[in-house]
Coordinates of C-alpha atoms in Angstrom, one line a residue:
X26 CA 31.1 -2.1 -21.3
X27 CA 27.5 -1.6 -22.5
X28 CA 24.9 -1.5 -19.5
X29 CA 22.8 -3.8 -21.7
X30 CA 25.6 -6.5 -21.6
X31 CA 26.2 -5.7 -18.0
X32 CA 22.6 -6.8 -17.2
X33 CA 22.7 -9.7 -19.2
X34 CA 21.5 -12.9 -17.2
X35 CA 24.8 -15.0 -16.6
X36 CA 24.0 -18.9 -16.0
X37 CA 26.5 -20.8 -14.1
X38 CA 26.2 -24.4 -14.6
X39 CA 27.6 -27.1 -12.0
X40 CA 29.6 -29.7 -13.9
X41 CA 30.0 -33.1 -12.5
X42 CA 32.3 -36.1 -14.0
X43 CA 32.9 -39.5 -13.2
X44 CA 35.4 -40.4 -10.9
X45 CA 37.9 -43.1 -10.6
X46 CA 39.0 -42.3 -14.6
X47 CA 42.3 -41.4 -16.1
X48 CA 40.3 -38.6 -18.3
X49 CA 37.4 -36.6 -16.4
X50 CA 34.2 -36.7 -18.6
X51 CA 31.5 -34.4 -17.9
X52 CA 28.4 -36.6 -17.5
X53 CA 25.7 -33.9 -16.0
X54 CA 25.4 -30.4 -15.2
X55 CA 23.0 -28.9 -12.4
X56 CA 20.5 -26.7 -13.9
X57 CA 20.4 -23.0 -12.7
X58 CA 16.8 -22.6 -12.7
X59 CA 15.3 -25.9 -10.9
X60 CA 18.7 -26.9 -9.7
X61 CA 18.2 -30.2 -11.0
X62 CA 20.9 -32.7 -12.5
X63 CA 20.6 -33.2 -16.3
X64 CA 22.3 -36.2 -18.1
X65 CA 24.0 -35.4 -20.5
X66 CA 24.2 -38.9 -21.9
X67 CA 27.2 -40.7 -23.5
X68 CA 28.8 -37.6 -25.7
X69 CA 28.8 -35.7 -22.4
X70 CA 29.1 -31.8 -22.9
X71 CA 30.1 -32.4 -26.6
X72 CA 26.4 -33.1 -27.2
X73 CA 25.2 -29.9 -26.5
X74 CA 24.6 -27.1 -29.2
X75 CA 26.7 -24.2 -29.1
X76 CA 24.3 -21.1 -28.6
X77 CA 25.4 -19.1 -31.6
X78 CA 22.8 -16.1 -31.1
X79 CA 24.0 -15.3 -27.7
X80 CA 27.6 -15.7 -28.9
X81 CA 26.8 -13.1 -31.7
X82 CA 25.1 -11.0 -29.0
X83 CA 28.1 -11.2 -26.6
X84 CA 30.7 -10.6 -29.5
X85 CA 28.9 -7.3 -30.6
X86 CA 29.2 -5.9 -27.2
X87 CA 32.7 -7.2 -27.0
X88 CA 33.7 -5.4 -30.2
X89 CA 32.1 -2.2 -28.9
X90 CA 34.1 -2.7 -26.0
X91 CA 37.2 -3.5 -27.9
X92 CA 36.6 -0.4 -30.1
X93 CA 39.9 1.6 -28.7
X94 CA 41.9 -2.3 -29.0
X95 CA 43.1 -2.8 -32.2
X96 CA 43.0 -6.6 -33.5
X97 CA 46.3 -7.1 -35.6
X98 CA 46.9 -9.2 -38.9
X99 CA 47.4 -12.7 -38.6
X100 CA 49.6 -12.9 -41.9
X101 CA 51.8 -9.9 -41.6
X102 CA 55.3 -10.0 -41.1
X103 CA 57.3 -7.6 -38.9
X104 CA 55.9 -5.1 -38.7
X105 CA 52.7 -6.3 -38.1
X106 CA 50.0 -4.1 -39.2
X107 CA 46.1 -3.7 -37.9
X108 CA 43.6 -6.1 -39.2
X109 CA 40.7 -4.2 -41.5
X110 CA 38.3 -7.4 -41.6
X111 CA 38.3 -10.9 -40.4
X112 CA 37.2 -13.9 -42.7
X113 CA 34.8 -16.7 -41.3
X114 CA 35.9 -19.2 -43.3
X115 CA 39.6 -19.0 -42.8
X116 CA 39.1 -17.9 -39.2
X117 CA 41.5 -15.3 -39.4
X118 CA 42.1 -11.4 -39.3
X119 CA 43.5 -9.6 -42.3
X120 CA 45.0 -6.4 -43.3
X121 CA 44.0 -4.7 -46.5
X122 CA 47.2 -6.1 -48.3
X123 CA 47.4 -9.5 -46.6
X124 CA 43.4 -9.8 -47.6
X125 CA 44.1 -9.6 -51.2
X126 CA 47.0 -11.8 -51.2
X127 CA 45.2 -14.6 -49.5
X128 CA 41.6 -14.3 -51.4
X129 CA 42.8 -13.6 -55.0
X130 CA 40.3 -12.5 -57.7
X131 CA 38.8 -15.0 -59.5
X132 CA 39.5 -17.7 -56.9
X133 CA 37.3 -19.8 -54.5
X134 CA 38.7 -17.9 -51.4
X135 CA 37.3 -14.6 -53.1
X136 CA 34.0 -16.0 -52.2
X137 CA 34.7 -16.2 -48.6
X138 CA 32.4 -14.1 -45.8
X139 CA 34.3 -11.8 -44.2
X140 CA 33.3 -8.8 -41.8
X141 CA 34.5 -6.5 -39.2
X142 CA 37.8 -7.7 -37.2
X143 CA 37.2 -10.2 -34.4
X144 CA 38.7 -13.0 -32.4
X145 CA 35.3 -15.0 -32.2
X146 CA 34.6 -17.3 -35.3
X147 CA 31.7 -19.8 -35.9
X148 CA 30.9 -22.0 -38.3
X149 CA 28.6 -20.9 -41.2
X150 CA 26.0 -23.7 -40.6
X151 CA 24.8 -25.4 -37.2
X152 CA 25.7 -28.8 -37.2
X153 CA 24.4 -31.8 -35.4
X154 CA 26.1 -32.6 -32.1
X155 CA 25.3 -36.3 -32.4
X156 CA 25.8 -36.4 -36.5
X157 CA 29.0 -34.3 -36.6
X158 CA 28.7 -34.1 -40.4
X159 CA 25.5 -33.4 -41.0
X160 CA 23.3 -30.0 -40.6
X161 CA 20.3 -29.6 -38.7
X162 CA 17.5 -29.0 -40.8
X163 CA 14.4 -30.1 -38.9
X164 CA 13.0 -29.3 -35.4
X165 CA 11.6 -31.7 -32.6
X166 CA 8.5 -30.5 -31.3
X167 CA 8.7 -32.9 -28.4
X168 CA 12.6 -32.1 -26.8
X169 CA 12.3 -28.6 -28.5
X170 CA 15.4 -28.7 -30.3
X171 CA 16.9 -28.8 -33.5
X172 CA 17.5 -32.1 -35.0
X173 CA 19.1 -33.4 -38.4
X174 CA 17.6 -36.0 -40.7
X175 CA 19.7 -39.1 -39.0
X176 CA 18.2 -38.0 -35.8
X177 CA 14.4 -38.6 -37.1
X178 CA 15.4 -41.5 -39.4
X179 CA 16.8 -43.9 -36.6
X180 CA 18.0 -41.7 -33.8
X181 CA 16.6 -40.5 -30.6
X182 CA 13.9 -38.8 -32.3
X183 CA 12.6 -41.5 -34.6
X184 CA 9.0 -41.3 -32.9
X185 CA 8.9 -37.8 -32.3
X186 CA 6.9 -35.0 -33.9
X187 CA 9.2 -32.7 -36.0
X188 CA 8.6 -29.7 -38.3
X189 CA 10.4 -27.8 -40.6
X190 CA 13.3 -25.4 -39.5
X191 CA 11.6 -22.5 -41.2
X192 CA 8.0 -23.4 -39.5
X193 CA 9.6 -23.5 -36.2
X194 CA 11.4 -20.3 -37.1
X195 CA 8.3 -18.5 -37.7
X196 CA 6.4 -19.7 -35.0
X197 CA 9.1 -19.2 -32.1
X198 CA 9.7 -15.7 -34.0
X199 CA 5.9 -14.7 -33.5
X200 CA 5.8 -16.0 -29.6
X201 CA 9.0 -14.1 -29.0
X202 CA 7.9 -10.8 -30.9
X203 CA 4.3 -11.1 -28.9
X204 CA 6.1 -11.5 -25.9
X205 CA 8.6 -8.7 -26.3
X206 CA 5.4 -6.1 -27.6
X207 CA 3.8 -7.4 -24.2
X208 CA 6.9 -6.3 -22.0
X209 CA 6.9 -3.0 -23.8
X210 CA 3.2 -2.1 -23.7
X211 CA 3.8 -2.9 -20.0
X212 CA 6.6 -0.3 -19.6
X213 CA 4.6 2.1 -17.5
X214 CA 3.7 -0.7 -15.1
X215 CA 7.1 -1.7 -15.0
X216 CA 8.3 1.9 -14.2
X217 CA 5.8 2.1 -11.3
X218 CA 6.8 -1.1 -9.9
X219 CA 10.4 0.2 -10.3
X220 CA 9.6 3.1 -8.5
X221 CA 7.7 1.2 -5.7
X222 CA 10.9 -0.9 -5.3
X223 CA 13.1 2.1 -5.2
X224 CA 10.6 3.3 -2.2
X225 CA 11.0 -0.2 -0.6
X226 CA 14.5 0.1 -0.6
X227 CA 14.9 3.7 0.8
X228 CA 12.3 2.7 3.4
X229 CA 14.0 -0.8 4.4
X230 CA 17.2 1.4 4.8
X231 CA 15.2 3.8 7.1
X232 CA 13.4 1.3 9.0
X233 CA 16.3 -0.9 9.5
X234 CA 18.8 2.0 10.9
X235 CA 15.6 3.1 13.2
X236 CA 15.3 -0.3 14.3
X237 CA 19.2 -0.5 15.1
X238 CA 19.1 2.5 17.0
X239 CA 15.5 1.6 19.4
X240 CA 17.2 -1.9 19.8
X241 CA 20.4 -0.1 20.7
X242 CA 18.5 2.1 23.3
X243 CA 16.1 -0.4 24.5
X244 CA 19.5 -2.5 25.8
X245 CA 21.1 0.3 26.8
X246 CA 18.1 1.4 28.9
X247 CA 18.0 -1.9 30.4
X248 CA 21.8 -1.9 31.1
X249 CA 21.2 1.5 32.8
X250 CA 18.7 0.2 35.0
X251 CA 20.6 -2.9 35.6
X252 CA 23.7 -0.9 36.7
X253 CA 21.6 1.6 39.1
X254 CA 20.2 -1.4 40.9
X255 CA 23.4 -3.4 41.0
X256 CA 25.0 -0.3 42.5
X257 CA 21.9 0.1 45.2
X258 CA 22.0 -3.5 45.6
X259 CA 25.8 -3.6 46.4
X260 CA 25.8 -0.6 48.4
X261 CA 23.3 -1.9 50.6
X262 CA 24.9 -5.0 51.5
X263 CA 28.2 -3.4 52.1
X264 CA 26.7 -1.1 54.6
X265 CA 24.9 -3.8 56.4
X266 CA 28.3 -5.9 56.2
X267 CA 30.2 -2.8 57.9
X268 CA 27.5 -2.3 60.3
X269 CA 27.8 -6.1 61.3
X270 CA 31.2 -6.2 61.5
X271 CA 31.4 -3.0 63.7
X272 CA 28.7 -4.5 66.1
X273 CA 30.6 -7.8 66.3
X274 CA 34.4 -6.5 66.4
X275 CA 32.9 -4.5 69.7
X276 CA 31.4 -7.6 71.3
X277 CA 34.6 -9.3 70.6
X278 CA 36.7 -6.7 72.3
X279 CA 34.1 -6.8 75.4
X280 CA 34.5 -10.2 75.8
X281 CA 38.5 -10.2 75.2
X282 CA 38.3 -7.9 78.2
X283 CA 37.0 -10.6 80.5
X284 CA 40.2 -12.8 80.2
X285 CA 42.6 -13.0 83.0
X286 CA 45.5 -10.2 83.2
X287 CA 43.4 -8.3 80.2
X288 CA 40.3 -5.8 80.3
X289 CA 37.9 -6.0 82.9
X290 CA 39.3 -8.7 84.9
X291 CA 42.7 -7.5 84.8
X292 CA 41.9 -4.0 86.0
X293 CA 39.3 -5.8 88.8
X294 CA 42.6 -7.9 89.9
X295 CA 44.9 -4.6 90.3
X296 CA 41.8 -2.9 92.3
X297 CA 41.7 -5.9 94.7
X298 CA 45.0 -4.8 95.7
X299 CA 44.2 -1.5 96.9
X300 CA 44.5 -1.5 100.7
X301 CA 43.1 1.9 101.2
X302 CA 39.6 1.5 102.2
X303 CA 38.2 5.0 101.0
X304 CA 39.7 4.9 97.7
X305 CA 38.7 0.9 97.3
X306 CA 35.0 1.8 98.2
X307 CA 35.0 4.3 95.7
X308 CA 35.9 2.1 92.8
X309 CA 34.8 -1.2 93.7
X310 CA 31.1 -0.1 93.4
X311 CA 31.3 0.8 89.7
X312 CA 33.6 -1.9 89.2
X313 CA 30.9 -4.8 90.6
X314 CA 28.4 -3.2 88.4
X315 CA 30.5 -3.9 85.4
X316 CA 31.3 -7.2 86.4
X317 CA 27.7 -8.1 87.0
X318 CA 26.8 -7.3 83.7
X319 CA 29.7 -9.3 82.3
X320 CA 28.3 -12.2 84.2
X321 CA 25.1 -12.1 83.0
X322 CA 25.9 -11.8 79.5
X323 CA 27.8 -15.0 79.6
X324 CA 25.1 -17.1 80.9
X325 CA 22.6 -15.6 77.5
X326 CA 25.6 -15.0 75.2
X327 CA 24.0 -13.8 71.5
X328 CA 25.9 -12.3 68.8
X329 CA 25.5 -8.5 68.4
X330 CA 24.8 -9.3 64.8
X331 CA 23.7 -12.2 62.2
X332 CA 26.3 -13.5 60.0
X333 CA 23.6 -14.2 57.6
X334 CA 22.7 -12.5 54.5
X335 CA 19.8 -14.5 53.3
X336 CA 17.8 -11.3 53.1
X337 CA 20.2 -9.9 50.8
X338 CA 19.8 -12.6 48.2
X339 CA 19.0 -11.2 44.7
X340 CA 16.4 -13.6 43.0
X341 CA 16.6 -13.0 39.1
X342 CA 14.9 -16.3 38.1
X343 CA 12.1 -14.5 36.8
X344 CA 14.2 -11.8 35.2
X345 CA 16.4 -14.1 33.7
X346 CA 13.3 -15.8 32.0
X347 CA 11.9 -12.8 30.7
X348 CA 15.2 -11.4 29.3
X349 CA 15.8 -15.1 27.8
X350 CA 12.7 -14.7 26.1
X351 CA 13.1 -11.6 25.1
X352 CA 12.2 -11.0 21.5
X353 CA 10.6 -8.7 19.1
X354 CA 6.8 -7.3 19.6
X355 CA 3.7 -8.5 17.7
X356 CA 3.5 -7.6 14.2
X357 CA 1.6 -4.8 13.5
X358 CA -1.9 -5.9 11.8
X359 CA -2.6 -4.9 8.0
X360 CA -5.3 -1.8 8.1
X361 CA -8.6 -1.7 6.2
X362 CA -9.7 1.2 4.3
X363 CA -13.6 1.7 5.3
X364 CA -15.2 1.7 2.0
X365 CA -18.5 2.6 3.8
X366 CA -17.3 5.7 5.5
X367 CA -14.6 6.5 2.8
X368 CA -15.8 8.9 0.4
X369 CA -14.5 11.9 -2.0
X370 CA -16.7 15.1 -2.4
X371 CA -15.2 18.5 -2.6
X372 CA -12.0 16.6 -0.6
X373 CA -11.6 13.2 -0.3
X374 CA -12.0 12.0 3.3
X375 CA -10.1 8.2 3.9
X376 CA -11.3 6.4 6.8
X377 CA -9.6 3.1 8.1
X378 CA -9.5 0.5 11.2
X379 CA -7.6 -2.3 12.4
X380 CA -9.2 -6.1 12.4
X381 CA -10.6 -7.0 15.9
X382 CA -9.3 -3.6 17.0
X383 CA -6.0 -5.2 17.8
X384 CA -2.6 -4.1 17.1
X385 CA -3.0 -0.4 17.2
X386 CA -0.2 2.0 15.4
X387 CA 1.4 5.2 16.8
X388 CA 0.6 6.5 13.4
X389 CA -0.1 6.0 9.9
X390 CA 0.8 6.6 6.5
X391 CA -1.8 7.2 4.0
X392 CA -0.6 6.9 0.2
X393 CA -2.4 8.0 -3.1
X394 CA -1.9 8.8 -6.8
X395 CA -3.8 9.2 -10.0
X396 CA -4.7 6.7 -12.2
X397 CA -3.1 8.4 -15.3
X398 CA -0.7 7.0 -17.9
X399 CA 0.8 10.7 -18.2
X400 CA 0.9 11.2 -14.4
X401 CA 3.8 10.3 -12.1
X402 CA 3.4 6.9 -10.7
X403 CA 4.8 7.6 -7.4
X404 CA 2.7 7.5 -4.7
X405 CA 2.1 10.7 -2.3
X406 CA 2.5 10.1 1.4
X407 CA 0.3 11.8 4.2
X408 CA 1.0 11.3 7.6
X409 CA -1.7 10.8 10.1
X410 CA -2.2 10.5 13.6
X411 CA -5.9 9.0 13.7
X412 CA -7.9 6.4 11.5
X413 CA -8.6 9.0 9.3
X414 CA -7.4 11.9 6.6
X415 CA -8.8 14.6 4.4
X416 CA -6.8 15.1 0.9
X417 CA -7.7 18.0 -0.7
X418 CA -6.8 19.3 -4.0
X419 CA -7.4 16.4 -5.9
X420 CA -8.2 16.9 -10.0
X421 CA -11.8 16.6 -10.8
X422 CA -13.3 14.0 -12.6
X423 CA -10.2 11.7 -12.2
X424 CA -9.6 8.2 -10.3
X425 CA -7.3 7.8 -7.4
X426 CA -6.0 5.0 -5.5
X427 CA -5.3 5.0 -2.1
X428 CA -3.7 2.7 0.6
X429 CA -2.5 2.8 4.3
X430 CA 0.0 1.4 6.3
X431 CA 0.7 1.5 10.0
X432 CA 3.9 2.6 11.9
X433 CA 5.0 1.7 15.5
X434 CA 8.3 3.0 16.2
X435 CA 10.7 1.6 13.6
X436 CA 8.0 -1.3 12.7
X437 CA 5.7 -0.8 9.9
X438 CA 2.9 -2.9 8.6
X439 CA 2.2 -4.4 5.0
X440 CA 0.0 -2.0 2.7
X441 CA -3.5 -2.0 3.4
X442 CA -5.8 -3.4 -0.1
X443 CA -5.7 -0.6 -2.4
X444 CA -9.1 1.3 -2.9
X445 CA -9.9 3.5 -6.0
X446 CA -12.2 6.2 -5.9
X447 CA -13.6 8.8 -8.3
X448 CA -13.6 12.6 -7.8
X449 CA -16.8 14.4 -8.9
X450 CA -17.2 15.7 -12.6
X451 CA -17.3 19.3 -11.6
X452 CA -16.6 21.7 -8.8
X453 CA -19.4 21.2 -5.4
X454 CA -21.8 23.8 -5.5
X455 CA -22.5 24.5 -1.5
X456 CA -26.1 25.3 -0.9
X457 CA -29.0 25.0 1.6
X458 CA -32.7 24.5 1.3
X459 CA -34.6 27.7 1.0
X460 CA -37.0 28.2 3.7
X461 CA -38.8 31.3 1.9
X462 CA -39.3 30.9 -1.4
X463 CA -42.3 28.2 -2.0
X464 CA -41.9 26.3 1.4
X465 CA -44.7 25.0 2.5
X466 CA -44.8 24.7 6.0
X467 CA -47.7 22.6 6.6
X468 CA -46.4 19.9 4.8
X469 CA -42.7 20.1 5.1
X470 CA -40.5 20.5 8.0
X471 CA -36.6 21.7 7.8
X472 CA -34.0 20.9 10.2
X473 CA -32.5 23.9 12.0
X474 CA -29.5 23.7 9.5
X475 CA -31.4 23.4 6.8
X476 CA -29.9 20.6 5.1
X477 CA -32.7 17.9 5.6
X478 CA -36.1 18.3 4.7
X479 CA -39.1 15.8 5.4
X480 CA -42.1 15.4 4.1
X481 CA -45.2 14.9 6.7
X482 CA -49.0 14.3 6.8
X483 CA -50.6 18.2 7.5
X484 CA -54.0 18.8 9.0
X485 CA -55.4 20.3 6.0
X486 CA -55.1 17.3 3.8
X487 CA -56.8 15.2 6.7
X488 CA -59.3 17.8 6.9
X489 CA -60.2 18.2 3.3
X490 CA -60.2 14.6 3.1
X491 CA -64.1 14.0 4.4
X492 CA -64.9 15.7 1.3
X493 CA -63.0 13.4 -0.8
X494 CA -65.5 10.4 -2.0
X495 CA -63.4 8.7 -4.6
X496 CA -59.6 8.5 -4.8
X497 CA -57.2 10.6 -2.9
X498 CA -56.0 14.0 -4.5
X499 CA -52.8 15.0 -3.4
X500 CA -49.8 17.2 -5.0
X501 CA -46.0 17.6 -5.0
X502 CA -44.5 20.1 -2.6
X503 CA -41.6 21.6 -4.2
X504 CA -38.1 23.2 -2.2
X505 CA -35.3 24.6 -3.8
X506 CA -31.8 25.7 -2.9
X507 CA -31.3 28.7 -1.2
X508 CA -28.5 29.9 -4.1
X509 CA -28.8 29.8 -8.1
X510 CA -26.6 28.9 -10.9
X511 CA -25.9 31.3 -14.0
X512 CA -22.9 29.9 -15.4
X513 CA -20.3 27.4 -15.1
X514 CA -20.4 23.6 -14.1
X515 CA -21.4 22.4 -10.9
X516 CA -22.0 19.3 -9.0
X517 CA -23.8 19.0 -6.0
X518 CA -25.0 15.4 -4.0
X519 CA -27.5 14.2 -1.5
X520 CA -29.3 11.0 -0.3
X521 CA -32.9 10.3 -0.1
X522 CA -34.5 8.4 2.8
X523 CA -35.4 4.4 1.6
X524 CA -38.9 5.0 3.2
X525 CA -39.5 8.0 0.8
X526 CA -43.0 7.3 -1.3
X527 CA -42.1 9.6 -4.1
X528 CA -39.4 12.3 -4.5
X529 CA -38.5 14.5 -7.1
X530 CA -34.9 15.7 -7.7
X531 CA -33.2 18.0 -10.4
X532 CA -33.1 21.4 -11.9
X533 CA -35.3 24.0 -12.8
X534 CA -35.4 27.5 -13.9
X535 CA -36.8 30.7 -12.1
X536 CA -39.4 31.1 -14.9
X537 CA -40.4 27.4 -14.4
X538 CA -40.5 28.0 -10.4
X539 CA -42.6 30.9 -10.6
X540 CA -45.4 28.8 -12.4
X541 CA -44.9 26.0 -10.2
X542 CA -44.6 27.7 -6.8
X543 CA -47.3 30.4 -7.6
X544 CA -50.0 28.6 -8.7
X545 CA -52.6 28.2 -6.5
X546 CA -54.3 24.8 -5.9
X547 CA -56.7 23.1 -3.7
X548 CA -55.5 19.7 -2.9
X549 CA -58.2 19.0 -0.6
X550 CA -61.1 19.5 -3.7
X551 CA -62.3 16.5 -5.7
X552 CA -62.2 18.9 -8.8
X553 CA -58.6 19.7 -8.7
X554 CA -56.5 17.9 -11.2
X555 CA -52.9 18.0 -10.4
X556 CA -52.0 18.2 -14.1
X557 CA -54.0 21.0 -15.0
X558 CA -51.9 23.8 -15.5
X559 CA -49.6 21.9 -13.7
X560 CA -46.1 20.3 -15.3
X561 CA -44.9 18.3 -12.2
X562 CA -45.9 15.2 -13.8
X563 CA -45.6 15.7 -17.1
X564 CA -41.7 14.9 -17.5
X565 CA -42.2 11.4 -17.1
X566 CA -44.6 10.9 -19.9
X567 CA -42.0 12.6 -22.7
X568 CA -39.5 15.2 -22.2
X569 CA -38.7 18.0 -24.7
X570 CA -35.4 19.3 -24.8
X571 CA -36.4 22.7 -25.2
X572 CA -38.1 22.4 -21.8
X573 CA -36.5 24.6 -18.8
X574 CA -36.3 21.9 -16.2
X575 CA -35.3 18.4 -15.6
X576 CA -36.4 16.1 -12.7
X577 CA -35.8 12.4 -12.2
X578 CA -38.4 10.3 -10.1
X579 CA -37.3 8.3 -7.2
X580 CA -39.8 5.8 -5.1
X581 CA -39.8 2.6 -3.7
X582 CA -35.8 2.5 -3.4
X583 CA -36.0 3.2 -7.4
X584 CA -34.8 5.7 -9.5
X585 CA -37.1 6.3 -12.1
X586 CA -35.1 7.7 -15.5
X587 CA -37.4 10.4 -17.4
X588 CA -38.8 9.2 -20.7
X589 CA -36.9 11.1 -23.6
X590 CA -39.0 12.3 -26.6
X591 CA -39.5 10.2 -29.4
X592 CA -37.3 7.6 -28.1
X593 CA -38.6 4.0 -27.1
X594 CA -37.1 3.4 -23.7
X595 CA -38.6 0.1 -22.3
X596 CA -39.5 -0.3 -18.8
X597 CA -36.5 -1.8 -17.3
X598 CA -34.2 0.5 -18.8
X599 CA -35.9 3.1 -17.2
X600 CA -36.1 1.7 -13.5
X601 CA -32.6 1.5 -11.5
X602 CA -31.8 0.5 -8.3
X603 CA -31.3 3.8 -5.8
X604 CA -28.0 4.8 -5.1
X605 CA -27.0 5.4 -1.4
X606 CA -26.2 9.0 -2.8
X607 CA -27.5 10.8 -5.4
X608 CA -25.2 13.3 -7.8
X609 CA -26.6 15.9 -10.1
X610 CA -24.2 17.7 -12.4
X611 CA -25.4 21.2 -14.3
X612 CA -23.2 22.4 -17.3
X613 CA -25.1 25.8 -17.6
X614 CA -22.8 26.8 -21.3
X615 CA -23.6 23.1 -22.8
X616 CA -27.4 23.1 -21.5
X617 CA -26.9 19.5 -20.0
X618 CA -27.7 17.8 -16.6
X619 CA -26.6 14.5 -15.7
X620 CA -27.8 12.4 -12.5
X621 CA -25.0 10.3 -10.8
X622 CA -24.3 7.6 -8.6
X623 CA -22.6 10.0 -6.2
X624 CA -20.5 7.1 -4.1
X625 CA -18.8 5.5 -7.5
X626 CA -19.2 8.7 -9.5
X627 CA -20.8 6.8 -12.3
X628 CA -23.3 8.9 -14.8
X629 CA -26.7 7.2 -14.9
X630 CA -28.6 9.7 -16.9
X631 CA -27.7 12.9 -19.0
X632 CA -30.0 14.9 -21.1
X633 CA -30.2 18.3 -22.4
X634 CA -32.2 21.1 -20.3
X635 CA -32.7 24.8 -21.7
X636 CA -31.0 26.9 -19.2
X637 CA -32.7 30.1 -18.9
X638 CA -32.3 32.6 -16.5
X639 CA -31.0 31.2 -13.0
X640 CA -31.0 27.7 -12.3
X641 CA -31.8 26.4 -9.3
X642 CA -31.3 22.7 -7.5
X643 CA -35.2 21.5 -7.2
X644 CA -36.5 19.1 -5.2
X645 CA -40.3 17.9 -4.4
X646 CA -42.0 15.5 -2.4
X647 CA -45.2 13.9 -2.1
X648 CA -46.4 11.9 0.7
X649 CA -44.0 10.8 3.6
X650 CA -40.4 11.4 2.6
X651 CA -36.9 13.2 3.3
X652 CA -33.9 14.5 1.5
X653 CA -30.5 14.9 3.2
X654 CA -27.8 17.1 1.3
X655 CA -24.2 15.9 1.3
X656 CA -22.8 17.9 4.2
X657 CA -19.0 18.7 3.7
X658 CA -17.9 21.9 3.6
X659 CA -19.4 25.1 5.1
X660 CA -22.3 26.2 2.9
X661 CA -22.6 30.0 1.9
X662 CA -25.9 31.3 2.8
X663 CA -26.3 33.9 -0.1
X664 CA -29.4 35.7 -0.9
X665 CA -31.9 34.2 -3.4
X666 CA -33.4 35.8 -6.4
X667 CA -36.4 38.4 -5.3
X668 CA -37.7 37.7 -8.8
X669 CA -39.3 34.5 -7.7

């Protein structure tokens, strides 16, 4: 039978009939959906519609299943022939000859409807179950069932709102079509969920078997400990019993010797019969000592051993309570992915923790998958022994979904809430700050790793301020990366401290950097104009697409987008909140540079730039401020161009 038919849901109705009647009559049925009893009314089961649509579907699959089984003609005389068609009006199957005989040409029977051989026949028109001679031609919108005109005129549907069968057909067909289309459109989601269910089934089988093995091992361990303790306790009791019996038996024999004609007394009575004085004296002295000891023991009788074994009573009440309360350990808490510490740069570093630091696990399973319709929806699994894991070889400019669960023995926690992270738009470009070319040691300070630069107030500015009568004259202090770009597409990220007064970030060609870095200027002179022969601020006025540099301004915890040439841009559109991490993406061949929120990898601004010669990551600071390069991979210390 077809797979589709095998998967078809089968609903079993529990029918209930009235008792105490000669002919049982079905009065109600139990709905398989809500399990409530449905009253069938006076007509009982005869008042229900036959579902001819479902009958046709079942019949089609039955015919396919019976393709190898022949349906014989109902009108043939022996030998009976195989039927070739079935008449729906006659409700019978015919071979070719019998069909011609029973449906003569030119008669009414010749107009009968016929089809492939079948054993299931249905009426050509759906009849009303309450008025058997009437056809259904309307649809009750209240009861949601077909009705005839008598039902509407004076029946149970007299006051109900009805519509024509064609309108009901159109409406229901549209709804059904939309529902089917929706399910078809969600095929990829269904496949993903099927894959997850298959994984859960395999994991359930594996974890269940592991739980049985661990439970068996733990109980066997308890049995082994109990057997060891049982052996030790029984040996101790039996050893003490043997020792006590030996002492008591010896004492018993000693006291039995004190009786007349036996033991010590009997021996003493025989010694008294000795008449030889020397022999008597020789024996009587030792014998008298023994009799004195026996006499003293009679005065102070004490058993040689205690018959009580109270000291050997095993109290198992506490252990019995523990074993009675023996149950499963506390369930593992669901871990939470720490979105503040988790990030994606050249690799993905995923960090997680437990609520309230409770229920720590033995290990973890980190799962991830690429969010792409064309990708395999199954999850990739990586086992981790700590609460963080680094994942490499992720595709660029892609979204990945991550989740984690805890493991302890055979127990596993539910999955954590899924977190979606975006990979960079281009390969990560690694560099450090250049501490030679154009580096102003008086106003800039680098750390030992050369990945953090800080702008500090220098003495020359303060000493020169005595000649400044009006305003304060300052300039930008530039610093660049120690490696340049001559081709390809690259991405780098950094963060700017929130207290920074003014910082400029972007890219610049070696030609432009020569102009900026080698142009002498006296910042303490009131005659110095920072914009004369200097382009540090001109980019905020208007950009020319032919310029070999692009710099965005950061200050007052805001990111100021450069103003494009001949484009009207409002102030609000150019001022954005400062991201915690900023990214820059340079496409050398296409001549484009983009500024990103490096946390979400969202492009904030993109423009053209004239890539001439070698392009360098460029930074500039004015006043107090600091820039920290994103440190994920080991930076390569390459020689910078000696032409700058």
